[in-house]
XYZ file of C-alpha atoms in Angstrom:
503
model
C 106.657 -3.785 14.790
C 110.250 -3.022 15.931
C 110.631 -2.307 19.620
C 111.939 1.212 19.020
C 108.947 2.061 16.829
C 106.610 0.578 19.439
C 108.151 2.732 22.181
C 107.859 5.854 20.019
C 104.223 5.003 19.282
C 103.435 4.603 22.985
C 104.983 7.988 23.716
C 102.938 9.687 20.992
C 99.610 11.378 21.550
C 96.379 9.409 21.622
C 95.324 11.037 18.349
C 98.470 9.816 16.569
C 98.237 6.347 18.065
C 94.603 5.955 17.060
C 95.342 7.160 13.545
C 98.310 4.786 13.204
C 96.394 1.795 14.556
C 93.313 2.466 12.424
C 95.440 3.082 9.321
C 97.357 -0.141 9.911
C 94.089 -2.013 10.333
C 92.723 -0.517 7.123
C 95.914 -1.460 5.274
C 95.614 -5.049 6.463
C 91.911 -5.197 5.566
C 92.430 -3.650 2.128
C 95.409 -5.922 1.413
C 93.402 -8.977 2.431
C 90.430 -7.941 0.279
C 92.680 -7.190 -2.706
C 94.488 -10.511 -2.340
C 91.222 -12.419 -2.120
C 89.873 -10.574 -5.168
C 93.038 -11.239 -7.184
C 93.152 -14.915 -6.223
C 89.456 -15.338 -7.008
C 89.867 -13.544 -10.359
C 92.924 -15.593 -11.256
C 91.139 -18.798 -10.330
C 88.166 -17.803 -12.467
C 90.345 -16.835 -15.428
C 92.499 -19.959 -15.191
C 89.438 -22.183 -14.958
C 88.087 -20.611 -18.152
C 91.427 -21.044 -19.916
C 91.750 -24.640 -18.763
C 88.253 -25.346 -20.068
C 89.230 -23.903 -23.426
C 92.456 -25.935 -23.410
C 90.411 -29.071 -22.803
C 88.061 -28.188 -25.657
C 91.009 -27.515 -27.965
C 92.590 -30.825 -26.979
C 89.344 -32.699 -27.746
C 89.095 -30.934 -31.087
C 92.681 -31.807 -31.932
C 92.133 -35.432 -30.983
C 89.019 -35.566 -33.154
C 90.906 -34.030 -36.063
C 93.588 -36.673 -35.762
C 91.071 -39.499 -35.670
C 89.572 -38.234 -38.943
C 92.980 -38.614 -40.597
C 93.747 -41.976 -42.291
C 95.843 -44.494 -40.471
C 98.508 -44.353 -43.188
C 99.429 -40.794 -42.321
C 102.830 -40.386 -40.719
C 103.373 -39.166 -37.191
C 104.406 -35.692 -38.295
C 101.002 -34.727 -39.691
C 99.395 -31.733 -37.826
C 97.115 -30.765 -40.651
C 94.169 -30.291 -38.344
C 95.720 -26.973 -37.275
C 94.872 -25.609 -40.722
C 91.198 -26.069 -40.168
C 89.029 -23.121 -39.327
C 88.213 -22.528 -35.678
C 91.767 -22.799 -34.410
C 92.641 -19.667 -32.446
C 95.871 -17.822 -33.051
C 98.460 -19.073 -30.606
C 97.062 -22.607 -30.412
C 99.912 -25.058 -30.074
C 99.966 -28.772 -30.940
C 102.560 -31.551 -30.898
C 102.633 -35.237 -31.808
C 104.674 -37.913 -30.090
C 106.369 -41.047 -31.319
C 105.959 -44.410 -29.680
C 109.129 -43.804 -27.609
C 107.688 -40.533 -26.247
C 109.778 -38.079 -28.246
C 108.148 -35.255 -30.181
C 107.808 -35.945 -33.877
C 106.148 -32.659 -34.831
C 105.182 -29.414 -33.067
C 103.522 -26.356 -34.523
C 101.801 -23.176 -33.378
C 99.024 -21.302 -35.145
C 100.023 -17.793 -36.185
C 98.169 -15.179 -38.177
C 99.909 -16.442 -41.297
C 99.148 -20.079 -40.581
C 100.826 -22.944 -38.670
C 104.503 -22.487 -37.859
C 106.877 -25.272 -36.877
C 108.472 -24.958 -33.425
C 112.216 -24.870 -33.079
C 114.123 -27.590 -31.308
C 114.461 -25.460 -28.172
C 110.754 -24.741 -28.172
C 109.915 -28.419 -28.739
C 112.246 -29.405 -25.901
C 110.089 -27.366 -23.462
C 107.183 -29.708 -24.299
C 109.055 -32.996 -24.105
C 108.498 -33.561 -20.387
C 104.707 -33.003 -20.325
C 103.175 -36.171 -18.828
C 100.289 -37.900 -20.606
C 97.965 -37.671 -17.589
C 95.181 -35.573 -19.064
C 95.915 -32.749 -16.572
C 96.577 -29.170 -17.573
C 100.163 -27.942 -16.976
C 101.947 -24.651 -17.360
C 105.039 -24.495 -19.549
C 107.134 -21.559 -20.648
C 108.154 -21.866 -24.318
C 111.082 -19.741 -25.518
C 109.886 -16.994 -27.808
C 106.215 -17.788 -27.200
C 105.772 -17.213 -23.479
C 103.750 -19.153 -20.926
C 101.265 -21.799 -22.092
C 98.675 -24.032 -20.503
C 99.115 -27.476 -22.142
C 97.467 -30.872 -21.836
C 98.466 -34.282 -23.164
C 95.555 -36.692 -23.261
C 96.152 -40.156 -21.900
C 95.017 -43.540 -23.275
C 94.572 -42.447 -26.895
C 95.887 -44.225 -29.997
C 97.156 -40.955 -31.416
C 98.932 -39.042 -28.620
C 98.638 -35.310 -29.215
C 99.566 -32.342 -26.979
C 97.498 -29.178 -27.202
C 98.059 -25.791 -25.549
C 96.830 -22.216 -25.401
C 98.835 -19.123 -24.487
C 98.566 -17.454 -21.042
C 99.406 -13.968 -22.283
C 95.842 -12.607 -22.369
C 94.960 -14.075 -18.987
C 98.221 -12.866 -17.432
C 97.567 -9.411 -18.828
C 94.108 -9.465 -17.284
C 95.523 -10.528 -13.924
C 98.181 -7.786 -14.089
C 95.540 -5.182 -14.835
C 93.395 -6.568 -12.000
C 96.324 -6.266 -9.586
C 97.002 -2.685 -10.725
C 93.332 -1.758 -10.396
C 93.112 -3.309 -6.919
C 96.270 -1.515 -5.818
C 95.009 1.828 -7.119
C 91.592 1.342 -5.543
C 93.124 0.260 -2.207
C 95.493 3.254 -2.194
C 92.676 5.670 -2.953
C 90.430 4.045 -0.342
C 93.202 4.184 2.259
C 93.893 7.836 1.529
C 90.211 8.766 1.820
C 89.704 6.596 4.918
C 92.870 7.983 6.545
C 91.770 11.577 6.012
C 88.267 10.788 7.241
C 89.649 9.012 10.328
C 91.963 11.923 11.084
C 89.052 14.370 10.947
C 86.741 12.121 12.969
C 89.397 11.380 15.607
C 90.206 15.074 15.938
C 86.534 15.947 16.382
C 85.868 13.099 18.804
C 88.895 13.947 20.949
C 88.072 17.644 21.249
C 86.055 17.073 24.466
C 89.020 15.191 25.910
C 91.240 18.126 24.995
C 88.893 20.499 26.800
C 88.932 18.197 29.824
C 92.742 18.216 29.760
C 92.746 22.022 29.473
C 90.472 22.231 32.512
C 92.778 19.920 34.464
C 95.797 22.045 33.510
C 94.003 25.219 34.570
C 93.049 23.681 37.916
C 96.624 22.462 38.440
C 97.849 26.041 38.025
C 95.529 27.335 40.745
C 97.307 28.403 43.958
C 95.801 25.629 46.062
C 98.636 25.759 48.573
C 97.515 29.143 49.841
C 94.430 27.606 51.380
C 92.085 30.046 49.712
C 89.111 28.272 48.223
C 88.066 30.078 45.071
C 85.703 28.823 42.393
C 87.801 26.277 40.515
C 87.148 25.808 36.816
C 84.766 22.994 35.903
C 84.497 20.882 32.775
C 81.627 22.268 30.654
C 78.337 20.423 30.996
C 78.313 19.124 27.357
C 81.653 17.417 28.040
C 80.335 15.428 31.027
C 77.923 13.173 29.164
C 78.219 9.718 30.794
C 77.357 8.114 27.465
C 80.869 8.802 26.119
C 84.307 7.969 27.478
C 85.407 11.608 27.319
C 82.211 12.586 29.152
C 82.936 10.023 31.875
C 86.435 11.480 32.294
C 84.962 15.002 32.426
C 82.374 14.020 35.016
C 85.039 12.245 37.100
C 87.257 15.343 36.913
C 84.373 17.555 38.076
C 83.751 15.222 41.008
C 87.441 15.328 41.866
C 87.458 19.138 41.675
C 84.424 19.281 43.964
C 86.199 16.947 46.366
C 89.314 19.152 46.239
C 87.245 22.265 46.917
C 85.479 20.570 49.819
C 88.798 19.364 51.226
C 90.297 22.826 50.860
C 87.288 24.349 52.582
C 87.604 21.872 55.451
C 91.330 22.534 55.687
C 90.761 26.273 55.646
C 88.176 25.973 58.393
C 90.519 23.730 60.366
C 93.367 26.201 59.972
C 91.094 29.049 60.990
C 89.978 27.106 64.063
C 93.576 26.270 64.857
C 94.634 29.905 64.552
C 91.711 30.927 66.748
C 92.533 28.135 69.191
C 96.174 29.218 69.437
C 95.182 32.838 69.855
C 92.669 31.985 72.598
C 95.093 29.627 74.322
C 97.804 32.278 74.220
C 95.388 34.821 75.638
C 94.247 32.471 78.402
C 97.821 31.609 79.340
C 99.004 35.188 79.118
C 96.563 36.407 81.796
C 97.790 34.135 84.638
C 101.387 34.525 83.495
C 101.042 38.306 83.603
C 99.571 38.103 87.121
C 102.340 35.790 88.280
C 104.995 38.034 86.747
C 103.420 41.132 88.341
C 103.241 39.675 91.833
C 106.753 38.281 91.495
C 108.030 41.734 90.502
C 106.304 43.343 93.479
C 107.726 40.697 95.792
C 111.204 41.306 94.440
C 110.911 45.027 95.115
C 110.054 44.370 98.743
C 108.777 47.084 101.050
C 105.569 47.425 102.992
C 103.462 48.196 99.902
C 102.904 44.483 99.236
C 101.629 41.728 101.482
C 103.941 38.821 100.583
C 101.544 36.220 101.878
C 98.749 37.683 99.783
C 101.040 37.931 96.748
C 102.163 34.320 96.973
C 98.573 33.257 97.488
C 97.604 34.977 94.239
C 100.640 33.478 92.461
C 99.581 29.997 93.588
C 95.996 30.667 92.467
C 97.049 31.821 88.999
C 99.507 28.935 88.689
C 96.722 26.522 89.566
C 94.458 28.153 86.989
C 97.194 27.910 84.344
C 97.898 24.284 85.279
C 94.219 23.403 84.851
C 94.144 25.101 81.464
C 97.272 23.248 80.299
C 95.871 19.930 81.527
C 92.651 20.572 79.629
C 94.623 21.341 76.484
C 96.708 18.184 76.909
C 93.554 16.111 77.372
C 92.068 17.514 74.161
C 95.333 16.840 72.330
C 95.346 13.210 73.509
C 91.725 12.747 72.478
C 92.472 14.291 69.079
C 95.304 11.781 68.622
C 92.864 8.955 69.315
C 94.694 7.596 72.337
C 92.685 4.799 73.976
C 90.852 5.508 77.189
C 90.499 3.182 80.126
C 87.589 0.800 79.775
C 85.375 -0.638 82.454
C 81.768 -0.876 83.555
C 80.419 2.512 84.623
C 77.050 2.903 86.351
C 75.639 6.224 85.188
C 72.934 6.161 87.863
C 75.414 6.364 90.731
C 77.813 8.593 88.784
C 75.187 11.263 87.976
C 73.825 11.174 91.519
C 77.318 11.763 92.930
C 78.011 14.501 90.373
C 74.825 16.358 91.389
C 75.796 16.069 95.060
C 79.219 17.540 94.229
C 77.754 20.339 92.104
C 75.261 21.276 94.784
C 77.999 21.404 97.411
C 80.175 23.590 95.178
C 77.364 25.996 94.220
C 75.757 26.508 97.598
C 72.004 27.131 97.724
C 71.777 29.523 94.770
C 70.213 26.928 92.382
C 67.496 24.313 92.672
C 68.888 20.846 91.882
C 66.848 17.843 90.819
C 67.651 14.329 89.587
C 65.606 11.812 87.655
C 67.120 8.355 87.868
C 65.982 4.913 86.724
C 65.062 2.237 89.235
C 68.193 0.231 88.488
C 71.742 0.740 87.243
C 72.419 2.175 83.782
C 75.743 0.635 82.781
C 78.072 1.665 79.972
C 81.603 0.579 79.080
C 84.130 3.389 79.356
C 86.510 5.498 81.382
C 84.701 6.368 84.600
C 86.903 9.367 85.389
C 86.337 10.923 81.966
C 82.586 10.280 81.960
C 82.415 11.825 85.436
C 84.297 14.822 83.999
C 81.685 15.100 81.198
C 78.763 15.161 83.646
C 80.625 17.546 85.942
C 81.376 19.937 83.087
C 77.728 19.951 81.985
C 76.521 20.667 85.519
C 79.200 23.337 86.030
C 78.233 24.952 82.736
C 74.566 25.078 83.769
C 75.475 26.468 87.193
C 77.953 29.054 85.863
C 75.787 30.470 83.090
C 72.405 30.730 84.787
C 71.271 33.132 87.491
C 70.497 32.141 91.077
C 67.176 30.359 91.542
C 67.435 28.483 88.240
C 66.240 24.878 88.354
C 68.864 22.385 87.059
C 67.666 18.846 86.371
C 69.992 15.864 85.752
C 68.312 12.814 84.236
C 69.481 9.293 83.407
C 67.471 6.986 81.165
C 67.931 3.868 79.029
C 66.631 4.245 75.474
C 67.027 1.102 73.416
C 70.710 0.160 73.280
C 71.822 3.532 74.624
C 72.134 5.165 78.003
C 71.072 8.809 77.953
C 72.137 11.575 80.324
C 70.313 14.914 80.133
C 71.179 18.139 81.932
C 68.348 20.673 81.673
C 67.905 24.162 83.079
C 65.226 26.849 82.824
C 67.698 29.704 82.436
C 67.770 32.398 79.736
C 69.085 30.009 77.081
C 71.889 30.125 74.513
C 71.654 32.695 71.694
C 70.784 31.010 68.396
C 73.902 32.362 66.677
C 76.163 30.794 69.327
C 74.422 27.415 69.556
C 76.221 25.784 66.529
C 79.637 26.609 68.080
C 78.810 25.703 71.668
C 81.120 22.647 71.639
C 84.042 24.434 70.001
C 87.136 25.198 72.024
C 87.242 28.509 73.886
C 83.618 29.089 72.990
C 81.784 31.201 75.562
C 78.233 32.334 75.922
C 77.315 36.015 75.986
C 76.083 37.981 78.957
C 72.606 36.427 78.871
C 74.120 33.164 80.159
C 76.740 34.814 82.328
C 74.620 36.432 84.958
C 75.838 35.679 88.391
C 79.237 34.526 87.131
C 82.313 35.795 88.820
C 84.669 37.901 86.811
C 86.933 35.927 84.567
C 84.601 32.988 83.925
C 85.839 29.625 82.673
C 88.373 28.785 80.016
C 85.767 27.824 77.418
C 87.091 24.239 77.187
C 84.559 22.420 79.371
C 82.007 21.647 76.668
C 84.764 20.936 74.121
C 86.253 18.348 76.492
C 82.794 16.860 77.108
C 82.189 16.504 73.359
C 85.613 14.938 72.771
C 85.223 12.426 75.589
C 81.726 11.394 74.497
C 82.893 10.914 70.908
C 85.851 8.843 72.170
C 83.271 6.539 73.827
C 81.357 6.175 70.557
C 78.554 8.402 71.798
C 76.816 11.595 70.759
C 76.390 14.889 72.579
C 73.885 17.542 71.503
C 72.520 20.843 72.767
C 69.073 22.374 72.391
C 68.187 25.809 73.691
C 65.317 28.255 73.682
C 64.676 31.021 76.222
C 63.577 29.265 79.397
C 64.847 25.798 78.491
C 68.327 24.525 77.662
C 69.047 20.785 77.368
C 72.375 19.004 76.915
C 71.919 15.344 75.897
C 74.617 12.657 76.034
C 74.028 9.268 74.398
C 76.503 6.432 75.067
C 76.088 2.801 73.955
C 74.917 0.667 76.865
C 77.214 -1.989 78.335
C 76.758 -5.116 80.479
C 74.767 -4.939 83.687
C 76.677 -4.305 86.874
C 75.783 -3.766 90.507
C 75.337 -0.237 91.726
C 78.584 1.283 92.975
C 79.264 2.559 96.485
C 77.938 6.024 95.713
C 74.462 7.400 96.599
C 71.520 5.159 95.884
C 68.680 6.429 93.635
C 66.560 7.013 96.729
C 69.296 9.086 98.337
C 69.854 11.014 95.155
C 66.161 11.891 94.803
C 66.392 13.537 98.223
C 68.224 16.352 96.439
C 64.968 17.414 94.830
């Protein structure tokens, strides 16, 4: 196939390419079958003719042997006998190999060959094999000259009837092949069209999905490939099923992206709100200070400015920490003893809260060591204790527990406060998530930033651990699981015995 035609075929539709390839294959198959049939028929016909030539030659030789020896070498009288077919040709040779007489049987009797016709027979070897010779005016003949006989005679029969049969066979094969190709081509076109209809529907579905406004972030019900076109038993069905899986993946990804964008918008709005409050206070006190006069205590004003600036700085630092954790920046790594760390954290929480809550610790007899960033793990425990203290009323019992479970070290912070509402529990670790009034009793106005638990979750995940929350009225438990590390001596903080004195 020329290169240009091959390129055009590759750029054509699958239906056209299949039809062209199948048609070409059918043409080759039909041509091969016709050629084999013609060659087999010709071989059969020529074998029959050669057999008859041999029989005619034997008859001619017998006729010559029945003639007397005194007859001259031009006698072909045996051709006059009955049984000689019209068109039978015979010739006699002299001792020097030249033809002495040559005749052909016609409907009116034997007829002598002309010199030109006799010359076409002069070169036939006396080998007993059948040869083909074309005789002017008579056409093609199959001739044989018997070898080793006292009376050399050449005998031949015409090829006209056999050639006519072969020509008719070729014409019949060509007509049959053309008709078969036409019928097969039409049938293939119909079958290919029907078989490719599911693929066309799959393509239409893909086009429709590609026209959907996916960039807007709105997840609507995308079109699916119909169920009949997703049969895994067919290639088109496999493509349809794969397209449906891809569409489901796209929808899921869009849903995740939409949720992420919604969380980001909510995060930015909450962060802006949290930053706006201290900035507004700072701007207000600064304006009052600029006005001067006795209506404002400058010391008090600058004290409030410093307090709001500190609050804003803490919020920004928390946001930066979350951003770094989201980027996957590595944390410091070292051996951290959770026994000493939790004991110290409870001491610190008790000192910060005063005597309003009842604090307890449950520690193992030895160190519980993990590999990680001690400052960040301390921040996790501190945030959990601060959350329990800030969102429960005075008199609530808060228990911090450390345990080793299999290959994990577990830290639990439990309180017997009013609990977290069920509708808020799934979002408790989201940024700027706050509990309602039931967990805010006893909290000073303003509360926290809502980032403490989000930071705790991010830090624990960065250490390859898991943090979870369970809550019912009267019992709320935060559980942190971190893979255990190598054993290490207890740090310089409170010993387990000293820590239990908190109870």
